[in-house]
Amino acid sequence: MEVKRDILWRVYLCFIGMVVFAFLVIGKALYIQQAEGAYWRSKSDSLHTRIINLDADRGTIYSEDGSMLSTSIPYFNIYIDFGAEGLRDKNGKRFREHLDSLSYSLAGLFQDKSADGYKKLLQAGYRKKDRYFLLKKNIDFEQYKQLREFPLVRLGRNKSGFIAEVKSRRLNPFGMLANRTIGLARENAQNVGLERTYDSLLKGETGKRLVRFIAGGVAVPVEGYEVEPENGKDLITTLNVNIQDIAQQALLKMMIENEAVNGTCIVMEVATGKIKAIANLGKRGEGEYWEDLNYAIRASEPGSTFKLATMLAVLEDGKANLGSQVNLENGVWQVNRRTVYDSERHKRTNVSLQQAFELSSNVGMAKMVMQHYSGNPEKFIGHLKRLRLHEVSGIDLVGETQPIIKTPKSKTWSATSLPWMSFGYEVLVSPLQTLMLYNAVANNGKMMRPYLVQEVQQDGRTIWNREPEVMVESICKETTLKQLKTSLEGVVLNGTAKSLSTPYYSIAGKTGTALVANGSRGYADHIYQSSFAGYFPADNPRYSCIVVIKNKPFAAKYYGGTVAGPVFREIADKLFALEAQQLPVQTVSLPKPDSSKFRYAGANEKMKTVMQTLSLPYKDSAAQTDWAVLEADENYRSVVKALDAKNSGQMPDLKGMGLRDALFLLEERKLKVQVKGKGKVISQSLAPGSMIQPKQTITIELN
């Protein structure tokens, strides 16, 4: 029995020992995992090396005058390797000596914690020997430059443990200005605009680097094993910042006023096809507009601006001339059991073809086409194809939608397709394609391919340059072209765009008002698309322009001449004023002006200089004020009057001003201001005289 008890006791002691040992092993494992895990993982990670890709700096997109439209800016994530040997010298003497001053500096720079808060944060990371301690994310370059001079950090990475992870973010300095056209370079979504079209040039060539990984995945470069990336190339666009701002502000003003759904505006240089401005605005939220889609290259039913193509076909084939008579049937005509209505009710019957065009008569166009092409619709459609209306423009933007020009072979062709096509229905073309036709008329029949990028540069050297490209040498005979120009000028002088006429320069163009469908609801909501396409000055065209605005349901104002036309006129007025020295000057007898319209604002001395240079008499009532307006009084005299500096409706001319004076005027107008450089203002992102909104952002550059 005694022996048996002794054996049992020994077994019991052995079991107890094993249990204690097991707990010791588990405890040690937990201690290593929790307390020393980061340290031992770093030892393991340090044995791992890998070749990683080095992203190149993405190229910059510039306007024609060198303004940055899209560029990459660096930002930094700051980590600390608390296992670095430099921080573990003599029980952390270096870390302790710099802790207070470093904490104080960090608190002063970032201002999100007190110095004591940063001190506790750094001590916690040090105690854990954290080799991947995230101190700060997304700091900018200015903050990073200051951080590098802080205590401990300035000793270098080996002694301080500080590691900077460099990233880049795409920035559009001008905000919404041509945002959709310039595009967005995004990490987790598809690029758009020029960023997408020219991505292969902008992104450059990826480099290679051999790295050793420390804890948490932080990669430490291995010196001597690196292939540098080749930075992306820069694009010089045809866009003009001033023209773009003028177009966008004019479009935005009308869209806000009419609570429109979306709209686009394109300005093209007649002789070359260069796109000088392209604005696209869509409504989102409560009255807010943004460049959400590129409406300029999306096909839709154009409405009456398409009648220019109909006129070209009829005149080119010799079926009629501008004096040919057509019965408008009081604006209502039935064809193949379907009724054609003129959009503006009238009681006209026999008129000339030119008058029918000036009145924008659907009946007139439909009757001409049915009379001359009903037996051979392919002949009419052949003209549309020669005008390239059946194919995309080929502009250097991804996402252009395919136009649709029906033929008798189309599944949806019907007995009324031909007459409805004559006034811009049952066809789909983009605003840009319509503008190409009007630009060709302005350019003496020569159709140019529109384009946005004119030059590619690398390190400041031009490596590719684009020349203007002729798509169609002549869209029609010279006699036809002359009649088309007369018709377009007549619309502004006598027709649906008469309100756009100005005594200072001539305009040629055509209004358009199209009823558009609203999904499954069809045409029940009375949604109209207003448009105006044309060029100016009509006698020596420099720019062509199209404005297309989709209105809200049951809008009170929806005709092309009252919605899109005023936008065109505002753009034309401001461009004519900007380039007055380059454009032919007309000598005119001015009628008595309406003082509410004849009013121009600007710097006082500049206003007087203009009047004196032109030898025009004026009365100076502005005294010593810096700002003035030029207007006409009841006796036909020009008067320079003082302008209230707090006038918030228009953008003042800031050029030559010091920063303090410029900020005073801008802050009075409740604008957000971005400043570049020092000295006096040499350029501004919002054009002088443009209409402005509170909280709008303006960038001013000083030399």
mmCIF file of C-alpha atoms in Angstrom, residues 364-703:
data_model
loop_
_atom_site.group_PDB
_atom_site.id
_atom_site.type_symbol
_atom_site.label_atom_id
_atom_site.label_comp_id
_atom_site.label_asym_id
_atom_site.label_seq_id
_atom_site.Cartn_x
_atom_site.Cartn_y
_atom_site.Cartn_z
ATOM 1 C CA GLY A 364 -41.490 75.431 -94.888
ATOM 2 C CA MET A 365 -38.581 72.999 -94.509
ATOM 3 C CA ALA A 366 -40.806 69.899 -94.569
ATOM 4 C CA LYS A 367 -42.618 71.057 -97.718
ATOM 5 C CA MET A 368 -39.353 71.785 -99.540
ATOM 6 C CA VAL A 369 -37.921 68.361 -98.733
ATOM 7 C CA MET A 370 -41.110 66.473 -99.547
ATOM 8 C CA GLN A 371 -41.493 68.375 -102.810
ATOM 9 C CA HIS A 372 -37.969 67.681 -104.020
ATOM 10 C CA TYR A 373 -36.809 64.454 -102.293
ATOM 11 C CA SER A 374 -39.862 62.323 -101.448
ATOM 12 C CA GLY A 375 -39.218 60.241 -104.565
ATOM 13 C CA ASN A 376 -35.500 59.918 -103.796
ATOM 14 C CA PRO A 377 -34.789 60.363 -100.053
ATOM 15 C CA GLU A 378 -31.290 58.916 -100.506
ATOM 16 C CA LYS A 379 -30.291 62.041 -102.413
ATOM 17 C CA PHE A 380 -31.173 64.240 -99.442
ATOM 18 C CA ILE A 381 -29.484 61.830 -97.023
ATOM 19 C CA GLY A 382 -26.407 61.861 -99.249
ATOM 20 C CA HIS A 383 -25.946 65.558 -98.460
ATOM 21 C CA LEU A 384 -26.093 64.825 -94.720
ATOM 22 C CA LYS A 385 -23.434 62.164 -95.100
ATOM 23 C CA ARG A 386 -21.165 64.459 -97.113
ATOM 24 C CA LEU A 387 -21.431 66.856 -94.172
ATOM 25 C CA ARG A 388 -20.156 63.996 -91.942
ATOM 26 C CA LEU A 389 -23.300 64.146 -89.799
ATOM 27 C CA HIS A 390 -23.554 60.342 -89.783
ATOM 28 C CA GLU A 391 -20.179 59.794 -88.097
ATOM 29 C CA VAL A 392 -18.435 60.989 -84.950
ATOM 30 C CA SER A 393 -16.393 64.170 -85.175
ATOM 31 C CA GLY A 394 -13.150 62.434 -84.190
ATOM 32 C CA ILE A 395 -12.313 64.972 -81.491
ATOM 33 C CA ASP A 396 -9.641 63.778 -79.079
ATOM 34 C CA LEU A 397 -12.098 62.864 -76.316
ATOM 35 C CA VAL A 398 -13.192 59.353 -75.395
ATOM 36 C CA GLY A 399 -16.941 58.909 -75.017
ATOM 37 C CA GLU A 400 -18.339 60.596 -78.116
ATOM 38 C CA THR A 401 -21.695 58.963 -78.878
ATOM 39 C CA GLN A 402 -22.554 57.649 -82.317
ATOM 40 C CA PRO A 403 -24.869 59.931 -84.340
ATOM 41 C CA ILE A 404 -27.892 58.498 -86.139
ATOM 42 C CA ILE A 405 -28.968 59.576 -89.630
ATOM 43 C CA LYS A 406 -31.832 57.377 -90.805
ATOM 44 C CA THR A 407 -32.094 55.917 -94.292
ATOM 45 C CA PRO A 408 -34.994 54.104 -95.996
ATOM 46 C CA LYS A 409 -33.248 50.863 -94.967
ATOM 47 C CA SER A 410 -33.447 51.744 -91.253
ATOM 48 C CA LYS A 411 -35.906 49.677 -89.196
ATOM 49 C CA THR A 412 -37.511 52.826 -87.806
ATOM 50 C CA TRP A 413 -37.939 54.539 -91.188
ATOM 51 C CA SER A 414 -41.526 55.653 -91.819
ATOM 52 C CA ALA A 415 -43.560 57.708 -94.289
ATOM 53 C CA THR A 416 -42.933 60.812 -92.182
ATOM 54 C CA SER A 417 -39.232 60.308 -91.407
ATOM 55 C CA LEU A 418 -38.053 62.488 -94.294
ATOM 56 C CA PRO A 419 -40.143 65.620 -93.489
ATOM 57 C CA TRP A 420 -39.376 65.340 -89.781
ATOM 58 C CA MET A 421 -35.652 65.018 -90.481
ATOM 59 C CA SER A 422 -35.815 68.295 -92.409
ATOM 60 C CA PHE A 423 -36.347 70.254 -89.192
ATOM 61 C CA GLY A 424 -34.104 68.251 -86.877
ATOM 62 C CA TYR A 425 -36.228 65.376 -85.566
ATOM 63 C CA GLU A 426 -35.719 61.624 -86.077
ATOM 64 C CA VAL A 427 -31.978 62.334 -86.296
ATOM 65 C CA LEU A 428 -29.389 62.294 -83.517
ATOM 66 C CA VAL A 429 -26.282 64.465 -83.723
ATOM 67 C CA SER A 430 -24.099 66.053 -81.056
ATOM 68 C CA PRO A 431 -23.792 69.810 -80.474
ATOM 69 C CA LEU A 432 -20.179 69.527 -81.627
ATOM 70 C CA GLN A 433 -21.231 68.035 -84.987
ATOM 71 C CA THR A 434 -23.757 70.823 -85.488
ATOM 72 C CA LEU A 435 -21.076 73.385 -84.690
ATOM 73 C CA MET A 436 -18.733 71.815 -87.258
ATOM 74 C CA LEU A 437 -21.325 72.527 -89.968
ATOM 75 C CA TYR A 438 -21.783 76.162 -88.930
ATOM 76 C CA ASN A 439 -18.030 76.593 -88.601
ATOM 77 C CA ALA A 440 -17.594 75.263 -92.142
ATOM 78 C CA VAL A 441 -19.993 77.899 -93.484
ATOM 79 C CA ALA A 442 -18.068 80.581 -91.570
ATOM 80 C CA ASN A 443 -14.793 79.158 -92.947
ATOM 81 C CA ASN A 444 -15.852 79.612 -96.587
ATOM 82 C CA GLY A 445 -16.988 76.014 -96.958
ATOM 83 C CA LYS A 446 -13.928 74.309 -95.463
ATOM 84 C CA MET A 447 -14.847 71.847 -92.679
ATOM 85 C CA MET A 448 -12.164 71.487 -90.003
ATOM 86 C CA ARG A 449 -11.702 68.621 -87.570
ATOM 87 C CA PRO A 450 -12.143 69.920 -84.013
ATOM 88 C CA TYR A 451 -9.315 69.223 -81.580
ATOM 89 C CA LEU A 452 -8.209 70.003 -78.027
ATOM 90 C CA VAL A 453 -4.513 69.113 -77.797
ATOM 91 C CA GLN A 454 -2.078 70.962 -80.030
ATOM 92 C CA GLU A 455 1.276 70.019 -78.546
ATOM 93 C CA VAL A 456 3.009 67.358 -76.445
ATOM 94 C CA GLN A 457 6.092 68.316 -74.467
ATOM 95 C CA GLN A 458 8.697 66.456 -72.453
ATOM 96 C CA ASP A 459 10.944 68.396 -70.098
ATOM 97 C CA GLY A 460 9.920 71.604 -71.865
ATOM 98 C CA ARG A 461 10.777 70.309 -75.342
ATOM 99 C CA THR A 462 8.114 69.893 -78.024
ATOM 100 C CA ILE A 463 8.056 66.276 -79.207
ATOM 101 C CA TRP A 464 4.772 66.382 -81.147
ATOM 102 C CA ASN A 465 2.783 69.209 -82.681
ATOM 103 C CA ARG A 466 -0.664 69.031 -84.239
ATOM 104 C CA GLU A 467 -1.608 70.969 -87.338
ATOM 105 C CA PRO A 468 -5.194 71.900 -88.269
ATOM 106 C CA GLU A 469 -6.854 69.141 -90.316
ATOM 107 C CA VAL A 470 -9.309 69.711 -93.151
ATOM 108 C CA MET A 471 -12.098 67.106 -93.170
ATOM 109 C CA VAL A 472 -14.028 68.426 -96.196
ATOM 110 C CA GLU A 473 -12.350 70.863 -98.553
ATOM 111 C CA SER A 474 -15.653 72.385 -99.630
ATOM 112 C CA ILE A 475 -19.084 71.455 -98.273
ATOM 113 C CA CYS A 476 -20.911 73.103 -101.191
ATOM 114 C CA LYS A 477 -20.619 75.370 -104.199
ATOM 115 C CA GLU A 478 -19.657 79.009 -103.714
ATOM 116 C CA THR A 479 -23.107 80.205 -104.819
ATOM 117 C CA THR A 480 -24.741 77.943 -102.233
ATOM 118 C CA LEU A 481 -22.369 79.131 -99.536
ATOM 119 C CA LYS A 482 -23.199 82.758 -100.224
ATOM 120 C CA GLN A 483 -26.921 82.033 -99.847
ATOM 121 C CA LEU A 484 -26.355 80.131 -96.606
ATOM 122 C CA LYS A 485 -24.446 83.068 -95.115
ATOM 123 C CA THR A 486 -27.197 85.464 -96.171
ATOM 124 C CA SER A 487 -29.795 83.202 -94.554
ATOM 125 C CA LEU A 488 -27.912 82.975 -91.253
ATOM 126 C CA GLU A 489 -27.376 86.725 -91.092
ATOM 127 C CA GLY A 490 -31.053 87.230 -91.884
ATOM 128 C CA VAL A 491 -32.094 85.174 -88.846
ATOM 129 C CA VAL A 492 -30.352 87.726 -86.596
ATOM 130 C CA LEU A 493 -31.413 90.809 -88.532
ATOM 131 C CA ASN A 494 -35.029 89.883 -89.287
ATOM 132 C CA GLY A 495 -35.907 86.514 -87.784
ATOM 133 C CA THR A 496 -36.136 84.506 -84.567
ATOM 134 C CA ALA A 497 -32.812 85.874 -83.238
ATOM 135 C CA LYS A 498 -33.533 89.549 -83.905
ATOM 136 C CA SER A 499 -33.069 90.343 -80.207
ATOM 137 C CA LEU A 500 -29.384 89.326 -80.525
ATOM 138 C CA SER A 501 -28.556 91.937 -83.137
ATOM 139 C CA THR A 502 -25.974 94.548 -82.121
ATOM 140 C CA PRO A 503 -24.748 97.709 -83.915
ATOM 141 C CA TYR A 504 -21.123 97.043 -82.941
ATOM 142 C CA TYR A 505 -20.482 93.862 -84.943
ATOM 143 C CA SER A 506 -22.452 91.415 -87.072
ATOM 144 C CA ILE A 507 -23.717 87.981 -85.987
ATOM 145 C CA ALA A 508 -24.855 85.060 -88.130
ATOM 146 C CA GLY A 509 -26.669 82.079 -86.668
ATOM 147 C CA LYS A 510 -29.778 79.989 -86.180
ATOM 148 C CA THR A 511 -32.096 79.341 -83.252
ATOM 149 C CA GLY A 512 -33.409 75.904 -82.331
ATOM 150 C CA THR A 513 -36.247 74.722 -80.086
ATOM 151 C CA ALA A 514 -36.754 70.955 -79.859
ATOM 152 C CA LEU A 515 -39.349 69.062 -77.825
ATOM 153 C CA VAL A 516 -37.520 66.130 -76.188
ATOM 154 C CA ALA A 517 -38.808 62.921 -74.654
ATOM 155 C CA ASN A 518 -38.630 62.213 -70.930
ATOM 156 C CA GLY A 519 -38.088 58.444 -70.783
ATOM 157 C CA SER A 520 -41.278 56.392 -70.516
ATOM 158 C CA ARG A 521 -43.338 59.586 -70.110
ATOM 159 C CA GLY A 522 -42.574 60.557 -73.675
ATOM 160 C CA TYR A 523 -43.343 64.186 -74.539
ATOM 161 C CA ALA A 524 -45.993 64.693 -71.837
ATOM 162 C CA ASP A 525 -43.743 66.860 -69.633
ATOM 163 C CA HIS A 526 -43.145 69.474 -72.345
ATOM 164 C CA ILE A 527 -39.363 69.465 -71.958
ATOM 165 C CA TYR A 528 -37.679 71.649 -74.564
ATOM 166 C CA GLN A 529 -34.073 71.816 -75.676
ATOM 167 C CA SER A 530 -33.089 75.372 -76.588
ATOM 168 C CA SER A 531 -30.156 75.999 -78.902
ATOM 169 C CA PHE A 532 -28.337 78.636 -80.887
ATOM 170 C CA ALA A 533 -25.477 78.028 -83.313
ATOM 171 C CA GLY A 534 -23.603 80.694 -85.197
ATOM 172 C CA TYR A 535 -20.436 82.724 -85.718
ATOM 173 C CA PHE A 536 -19.112 86.274 -85.426
ATOM 174 C CA PRO A 537 -18.230 88.789 -86.758
ATOM 175 C CA ALA A 538 -20.332 87.624 -89.699
ATOM 176 C CA ASP A 539 -18.292 89.560 -92.293
ATOM 177 C CA ASN A 540 -14.948 88.179 -91.083
ATOM 178 C CA PRO A 541 -15.646 85.244 -88.760
ATOM 179 C CA ARG A 542 -13.158 84.502 -86.002
ATOM 180 C CA TYR A 543 -15.167 82.283 -83.678
ATOM 181 C CA SER A 544 -18.096 79.931 -84.073
ATOM 182 C CA CYS A 545 -20.161 78.959 -81.069
ATOM 183 C CA ILE A 546 -23.067 76.704 -80.119
ATOM 184 C CA VAL A 547 -25.187 76.799 -76.973
ATOM 185 C CA VAL A 548 -27.579 73.951 -76.127
ATOM 186 C CA ILE A 549 -29.689 73.986 -72.942
ATOM 187 C CA LYS A 550 -32.192 71.348 -71.826
ATOM 188 C CA ASN A 551 -34.934 73.058 -69.821
ATOM 189 C CA LYS A 552 -36.998 71.794 -66.913
ATOM 190 C CA PRO A 553 -40.519 70.418 -67.541
ATOM 191 C CA PHE A 554 -43.100 73.078 -68.359
ATOM 192 C CA ALA A 555 -40.503 75.867 -68.352
ATOM 193 C CA ALA A 556 -42.043 79.292 -68.931
ATOM 194 C CA LYS A 557 -39.143 80.308 -71.209
ATOM 195 C CA TYR A 558 -37.837 77.731 -73.670
ATOM 196 C CA TYR A 559 -37.350 79.205 -77.180
ATOM 197 C CA GLY A 560 -33.828 79.062 -78.552
ATOM 198 C CA GLY A 561 -33.793 82.805 -79.134
ATOM 199 C CA THR A 562 -34.650 83.606 -75.507
ATOM 200 C CA VAL A 563 -32.671 80.908 -73.663
ATOM 201 C CA ALA A 564 -29.615 79.867 -75.700
ATOM 202 C CA GLY A 565 -29.362 83.060 -77.780
ATOM 203 C CA PRO A 566 -28.563 85.429 -74.872
ATOM 204 C CA VAL A 567 -25.745 83.115 -73.770
ATOM 205 C CA PHE A 568 -24.250 83.261 -77.269
ATOM 206 C CA ARG A 569 -24.608 87.043 -77.343
ATOM 207 C CA GLU A 570 -22.900 87.492 -73.952
ATOM 208 C CA ILE A 571 -19.987 85.330 -75.053
ATOM 209 C CA ALA A 572 -19.711 87.141 -78.391
ATOM 210 C CA ASP A 573 -19.830 90.573 -76.722
ATOM 211 C CA LYS A 574 -17.007 89.746 -74.335
ATOM 212 C CA LEU A 575 -14.821 88.055 -76.926
ATOM 213 C CA PHE A 576 -15.309 90.941 -79.317
ATOM 214 C CA ALA A 577 -14.253 93.346 -76.560
ATOM 215 C CA LEU A 578 -11.234 91.212 -75.616
ATOM 216 C CA GLU A 579 -9.975 91.037 -79.184
ATOM 217 C CA ALA A 580 -11.094 94.436 -80.447
ATOM 218 C CA GLN A 581 -7.597 95.235 -81.706
ATOM 219 C CA GLN A 582 -7.498 92.114 -83.882
ATOM 220 C CA LEU A 583 -11.012 92.335 -85.290
ATOM 221 C CA PRO A 584 -12.205 94.717 -88.011
ATOM 222 C CA VAL A 585 -13.873 97.821 -86.588
ATOM 223 C CA GLN A 586 -17.175 98.942 -88.032
ATOM 224 C CA THR A 587 -18.083 102.613 -88.320
ATOM 225 C CA VAL A 588 -21.707 102.950 -87.280
ATOM 226 C CA SER A 589 -24.168 105.649 -86.315
ATOM 227 C CA LEU A 590 -25.271 104.796 -82.826
ATOM 228 C CA PRO A 591 -28.928 105.170 -81.933
ATOM 229 C CA LYS A 592 -29.836 106.643 -78.586
ATOM 230 C CA PRO A 593 -28.728 103.892 -76.205
ATOM 231 C CA ASP A 594 -30.690 102.525 -73.316
ATOM 232 C CA SER A 595 -28.543 103.530 -70.356
ATOM 233 C CA SER A 596 -29.516 100.312 -68.549
ATOM 234 C CA LYS A 597 -27.790 98.320 -71.321
ATOM 235 C CA PHE A 598 -24.970 100.627 -72.438
ATOM 236 C CA ARG A 599 -22.866 100.194 -69.330
ATOM 237 C CA TYR A 600 -19.315 98.851 -69.026
ATOM 238 C CA ALA A 601 -17.242 98.553 -65.873
ATOM 239 C CA GLY A 602 -13.488 98.681 -65.380
ATOM 240 C CA ALA A 603 -10.527 100.464 -63.853
ATOM 241 C CA ASN A 604 -11.115 104.227 -63.900
ATOM 242 C CA GLU A 605 -7.823 105.253 -65.518
ATOM 243 C CA LYS A 606 -8.058 102.497 -68.136
ATOM 244 C CA MET A 607 -11.588 103.584 -69.013
ATOM 245 C CA LYS A 608 -10.464 107.155 -69.597
ATOM 246 C CA THR A 609 -7.406 106.004 -71.555
ATOM 247 C CA VAL A 610 -9.661 104.073 -73.965
ATOM 248 C CA MET A 611 -11.901 107.110 -74.511
ATOM 249 C CA GLN A 612 -8.915 109.401 -75.061
ATOM 250 C CA THR A 613 -7.155 106.968 -77.406
ATOM 251 C CA LEU A 614 -10.274 106.685 -79.565
ATOM 252 C CA SER A 615 -10.727 110.493 -79.431
ATOM 253 C CA LEU A 616 -14.219 110.037 -78.040
ATOM 254 C CA PRO A 617 -15.685 112.851 -75.930
ATOM 255 C CA TYR A 618 -16.768 111.963 -72.428
ATOM 256 C CA LYS A 619 -17.719 113.588 -69.178
ATOM 257 C CA ASP A 620 -15.620 112.606 -66.158
ATOM 258 C CA SER A 621 -17.751 112.228 -63.028
ATOM 259 C CA ALA A 622 -15.640 109.555 -61.375
ATOM 260 C CA ALA A 623 -13.295 111.907 -59.474
ATOM 261 C CA GLN A 624 -10.539 109.962 -57.733
ATOM 262 C CA THR A 625 -12.253 106.578 -57.493
ATOM 263 C CA ASP A 626 -10.318 103.483 -58.615
ATOM 264 C CA TRP A 627 -13.310 101.926 -60.337
ATOM 265 C CA ALA A 628 -15.769 103.350 -62.823
ATOM 266 C CA VAL A 629 -18.515 102.543 -65.290
ATOM 267 C CA LEU A 630 -18.912 103.919 -68.806
ATOM 268 C CA GLU A 631 -22.515 104.654 -69.766
ATOM 269 C CA ALA A 632 -24.573 107.015 -71.910
ATOM 270 C CA ASP A 633 -26.735 109.756 -70.448
ATOM 271 C CA GLU A 634 -29.969 111.182 -71.825
ATOM 272 C CA ASN A 635 -28.074 113.649 -74.037
ATOM 273 C CA TYR A 636 -26.046 110.982 -75.841
ATOM 274 C CA ARG A 637 -22.894 111.905 -73.921
ATOM 275 C CA SER A 638 -20.555 109.238 -72.606
ATOM 276 C CA VAL A 639 -20.082 109.529 -68.876
ATOM 277 C CA VAL A 640 -17.452 107.920 -66.672
ATOM 278 C CA LYS A 641 -19.034 107.478 -63.258
ATOM 279 C CA ALA A 642 -17.705 106.131 -59.983
ATOM 280 C CA LEU A 643 -18.302 102.459 -59.327
ATOM 281 C CA ASP A 644 -19.107 101.165 -55.841
ATOM 282 C CA ALA A 645 -16.309 98.801 -54.825
ATOM 283 C CA LYS A 646 -18.892 96.583 -53.163
ATOM 284 C CA ASN A 647 -20.739 95.877 -56.412
ATOM 285 C CA SER A 648 -20.910 92.100 -56.208
ATOM 286 C CA GLY A 649 -22.434 91.381 -59.583
ATOM 287 C CA GLN A 650 -19.371 91.631 -61.838
ATOM 288 C CA MET A 651 -15.765 90.535 -61.696
ATOM 289 C CA PRO A 652 -13.379 93.531 -61.572
ATOM 290 C CA ASP A 653 -10.119 93.789 -63.508
ATOM 291 C CA LEU A 654 -7.383 93.116 -60.941
ATOM 292 C CA LYS A 655 -4.313 93.360 -63.181
ATOM 293 C CA GLY A 656 -1.628 95.675 -61.801
ATOM 294 C CA MET A 657 -3.120 95.703 -58.301
ATOM 295 C CA GLY A 658 -1.282 94.862 -55.136
ATOM 296 C CA LEU A 659 -2.493 91.851 -53.171
ATOM 297 C CA ARG A 660 -4.138 93.892 -50.406
ATOM 298 C CA ASP A 661 -6.261 95.916 -52.834
ATOM 299 C CA ALA A 662 -7.219 92.846 -54.846
ATOM 300 C CA LEU A 663 -8.257 90.938 -51.718
ATOM 301 C CA PHE A 664 -10.399 93.859 -50.561
ATOM 302 C CA LEU A 665 -12.452 93.789 -53.775
ATOM 303 C CA LEU A 666 -12.700 90.001 -53.880
ATOM 304 C CA GLU A 667 -13.671 89.567 -50.241
ATOM 305 C CA GLU A 668 -16.352 92.240 -50.609
ATOM 306 C CA ARG A 669 -17.811 89.990 -53.311
ATOM 307 C CA LYS A 670 -17.630 86.964 -50.969
ATOM 308 C CA LEU A 671 -15.289 85.058 -53.307
ATOM 309 C CA LYS A 672 -12.887 82.317 -52.270
ATOM 310 C CA VAL A 673 -9.385 83.440 -53.222
ATOM 311 C CA GLN A 674 -6.326 81.363 -54.138
ATOM 312 C CA VAL A 675 -3.096 83.343 -54.459
ATOM 313 C CA LYS A 676 0.068 82.388 -56.365
ATOM 314 C CA GLY A 677 3.286 84.382 -56.147
ATOM 315 C CA LYS A 678 4.120 87.815 -54.748
ATOM 316 C CA GLY A 679 3.969 91.362 -56.058
ATOM 317 C CA LYS A 680 1.217 92.660 -58.315
ATOM 318 C CA VAL A 681 -1.576 90.780 -60.079
ATOM 319 C CA ILE A 682 -0.685 89.629 -63.599
ATOM 320 C CA SER A 683 -3.559 87.211 -64.271
ATOM 321 C CA GLN A 684 -6.897 86.128 -62.840
ATOM 322 C CA SER A 685 -8.955 82.973 -63.461
ATOM 323 C CA LEU A 686 -12.283 84.828 -63.699
ATOM 324 C CA ALA A 687 -12.401 87.287 -66.598
ATOM 325 C CA PRO A 688 -13.038 90.977 -65.849
ATOM 326 C CA GLY A 689 -16.678 91.867 -66.304
ATOM 327 C CA SER A 690 -17.925 88.285 -65.938
ATOM 328 C CA MET A 691 -20.886 87.631 -63.682
ATOM 329 C CA ILE A 692 -19.907 86.090 -60.349
ATOM 330 C CA GLN A 693 -21.584 84.146 -57.577
ATOM 331 C CA PRO A 694 -20.874 84.198 -53.805
ATOM 332 C CA LYS A 695 -18.405 81.497 -52.638
ATOM 333 C CA GLN A 696 -17.052 81.105 -56.183
ATOM 334 C CA THR A 697 -13.307 80.398 -56.308
ATOM 335 C CA ILE A 698 -10.868 82.698 -58.111
ATOM 336 C CA THR A 699 -7.147 82.153 -58.579
ATOM 337 C CA ILE A 700 -4.940 85.236 -58.934
ATOM 338 C CA GLU A 701 -1.294 85.111 -59.963
ATOM 339 C CA LEU A 702 1.224 87.738 -58.852
ATOM 340 C CA ASN A 703 4.721 88.375 -60.171
#
